[in-house]
Amino acid sequence: MEAFFVSTGVVALGEIGDKTQLLAMMLAARYRRPWTIAAGILLATLLNHALAGAVGEGVARALGPDVLRWGLGLSFIVMAAWMLKPDTLDEDDGAAATRHGLGVFGATVLAFFLAEMGDKTQIATVALAARYADFFWVVAGSTLGLMLANVPVLWLGDRLARRVPMRLVHGVAAAVFVVLGVLTLLNVGNLL
């Protein structure tokens, strides 16, 4: 269960102010169909994070425990630095999907899946799946974390974004990644 709780917390914190959260805001403003958009986000996230979890498990099997420990520890620390860099939403992230007549659900699935590729939370899911040998709980936790950060935006949008201190949230997320990195490097709890 540790993999679930850590994955949920790390991804939820990492997602606040992320480009996919900005995409959720844009889709909500454009379509005003929050339930349909939420369903699209859920499907895209499950597919994307299952792929990320599979990659993480493959990395864990391919590397020896010492190389994996050092690689993961350092990657968590790099993720901490990345958390401090604010995201912006590319105009094409949502526009391409809607130009092809996919409807609200299809546009959301496609836009979210593509926007999440190589995103902080996808990379975090790869690292978490490599660290914890529990594919299901990592994917479930990272998916829940992404949903916890994005679904409220569908209804509250701008009001929520203006009240949340993004620098503080990103600072806390960066601190969590540093702690995970250091604990991994020190092999605390023999989690690897």
XYZ file of C-alpha atoms in Angstrom:
192
model
C 0.000 0.000 0.000
C 2.991 2.312 0.427
C 3.400 2.366 -3.360
C -0.231 3.504 -3.718
C -0.028 6.306 -1.157
C 3.359 7.604 -2.297
C 2.290 7.488 -5.961
C -0.975 9.279 -5.208
C 0.698 12.032 -3.203
C 3.653 12.591 -5.509
C 1.553 12.727 -8.667
C -1.191 14.893 -7.109
C 1.398 17.438 -5.938
C 3.327 17.230 -9.191
C 0.202 17.758 -11.262
C -0.825 21.054 -9.663
C 0.019 23.778 -12.152
C 1.166 21.178 -14.690
C 0.357 21.551 -18.390
C -2.250 18.798 -18.223
C -4.039 20.712 -15.479
C -3.971 23.763 -17.736
C -5.334 21.540 -20.513
C -8.179 20.407 -18.226
C -9.016 24.060 -17.565
C -8.993 24.830 -21.287
C -11.210 21.849 -22.152
C -13.652 22.722 -19.358
C -13.910 26.318 -20.544
C -14.339 25.281 -24.157
C -16.820 22.409 -23.831
C -18.502 22.890 -20.426
C -19.028 19.118 -20.097
C -17.069 18.254 -16.931
C -18.306 14.661 -16.530
C -17.394 13.755 -20.113
C -14.012 15.452 -19.775
C -13.354 13.689 -16.443
C -14.107 10.309 -18.069
C -11.720 11.144 -20.915
C -9.004 12.188 -18.466
C -9.458 8.927 -16.533
C -9.144 6.721 -19.632
C -6.149 8.651 -20.995
C -4.419 8.546 -17.615
C -5.031 4.837 -17.101
C -3.595 4.059 -20.535
C -0.652 6.439 -20.181
C 0.279 5.475 -16.635
C -0.107 1.749 -17.346
C 2.402 2.230 -20.151
C 4.674 4.208 -17.809
C 4.339 1.528 -15.117
C 5.273 -1.201 -17.597
C 8.342 0.787 -18.675
C 9.299 1.287 -15.017
C 9.011 -2.426 -14.291
C 11.085 -3.215 -17.382
C 13.781 -0.778 -16.264
C 13.819 -2.359 -12.811
C 14.286 -5.848 -14.297
C 16.949 -4.718 -16.783
C 19.196 -2.962 -14.279
C 20.903 -4.451 -11.269
C 19.834 -3.243 -7.827
C 22.814 -0.912 -7.354
C 22.513 0.754 -10.773
C 18.744 1.013 -10.298
C 19.126 2.573 -6.839
C 21.558 5.223 -8.074
C 19.609 5.917 -11.249
C 16.315 6.271 -9.410
C 17.781 8.319 -6.570
C 19.334 10.778 -8.985
C 16.216 10.855 -11.203
C 14.041 11.756 -8.200
C 16.421 14.637 -7.419
C 16.320 15.799 -11.067
C 12.504 15.606 -10.883
C 12.675 17.907 -7.848
C 14.477 20.544 -9.914
C 12.018 20.039 -12.792
C 9.101 20.613 -10.392
C 10.331 24.149 -9.795
C 10.017 25.026 -13.505
C 6.487 26.231 -14.323
C 4.684 24.549 -17.223
C 2.932 26.249 -20.092
C 0.302 24.811 -22.361
C 1.130 24.603 -26.049
C -1.690 25.822 -28.261
C -1.590 22.524 -30.192
C -2.093 20.318 -27.113
C -5.881 20.569 -27.266
C -6.530 22.083 -30.683
C -5.298 19.172 -32.815
C -7.671 16.673 -31.225
C -10.713 18.876 -31.655
C -9.899 19.663 -35.304
C -10.359 15.987 -36.191
C -13.986 15.799 -35.041
C -13.420 13.365 -32.181
C -16.073 14.845 -29.910
C -15.482 15.977 -26.353
C -14.605 12.527 -24.951
C -12.309 11.548 -27.828
C -10.636 14.952 -27.907
C -9.987 14.745 -24.157
C -8.552 11.216 -24.343
C -6.264 12.080 -27.242
C -5.177 15.470 -25.907
C -4.496 14.160 -22.385
C -2.697 11.048 -23.557
C -0.399 13.084 -25.804
C 0.115 15.911 -23.299
C 1.081 13.399 -20.606
C 3.757 11.763 -22.804
C 7.130 12.716 -21.329
C 5.401 14.892 -18.726
C 6.645 15.163 -15.141
C 3.940 12.899 -13.771
C 4.501 10.231 -16.431
C 8.234 10.214 -15.725
C 7.448 10.083 -12.007
C 5.206 7.063 -12.638
C 8.037 5.312 -14.500
C 10.400 5.995 -11.582
C 7.849 4.944 -8.956
C 7.082 1.708 -10.818
C 10.799 0.972 -10.981
C 11.242 1.745 -7.277
C 8.239 -0.204 -6.000
C 7.728 -3.668 -7.400
C 3.964 -3.165 -7.421
C 2.656 -2.208 -10.862
C -1.033 -2.164 -9.914
C -0.692 0.063 -6.847
C 1.691 2.502 -8.544
C -0.603 2.902 -11.569
C -3.705 3.117 -9.365
C -2.041 5.697 -7.107
C -0.608 7.818 -9.907
C -3.969 7.774 -11.714
C -5.807 8.789 -8.535
C -3.262 11.547 -7.914
C -3.750 12.944 -11.410
C -7.531 12.797 -11.045
C -7.416 14.492 -7.622
C -5.497 17.395 -9.134
C -7.464 17.713 -12.383
C -11.115 16.928 -11.672
C -11.742 19.896 -9.327
C -10.369 22.158 -12.063
C -13.175 21.032 -14.361
C -15.738 22.654 -12.065
C -13.753 25.356 -10.279
C -11.227 26.326 -12.976
C -9.903 29.847 -12.686
C -11.232 30.438 -9.156
C -9.139 27.534 -7.872
C -6.049 28.418 -9.909
C -5.979 31.980 -8.553
C -6.183 30.840 -4.914
C -3.638 28.004 -4.927
C -0.072 29.227 -4.238
C 1.648 27.417 -7.127
C 5.184 28.228 -5.986
C 4.476 26.709 -2.568
C 2.868 23.593 -4.064
C 5.763 23.126 -6.485
C 8.227 23.678 -3.625
C 6.526 20.995 -1.515
C 6.476 18.605 -4.488
C 10.171 19.285 -5.130
C 10.939 18.597 -1.457
C 9.045 15.279 -1.643
C 11.081 14.269 -4.711
C 14.351 15.219 -2.956
C 13.373 13.129 0.075
C 12.482 10.176 -2.176
C 15.797 10.602 -3.999
C 17.878 10.721 -0.838
C 16.022 7.792 0.735
C 16.545 5.800 -2.444
C 20.253 6.649 -2.613
C 20.664 5.670 1.037
C 18.554 2.540 0.444
C 16.449 3.395 3.508
C 13.950 0.677 4.223
C 15.549 -1.651 1.651
C 12.819 -0.774 -0.794
C 14.974 -1.837 -3.738
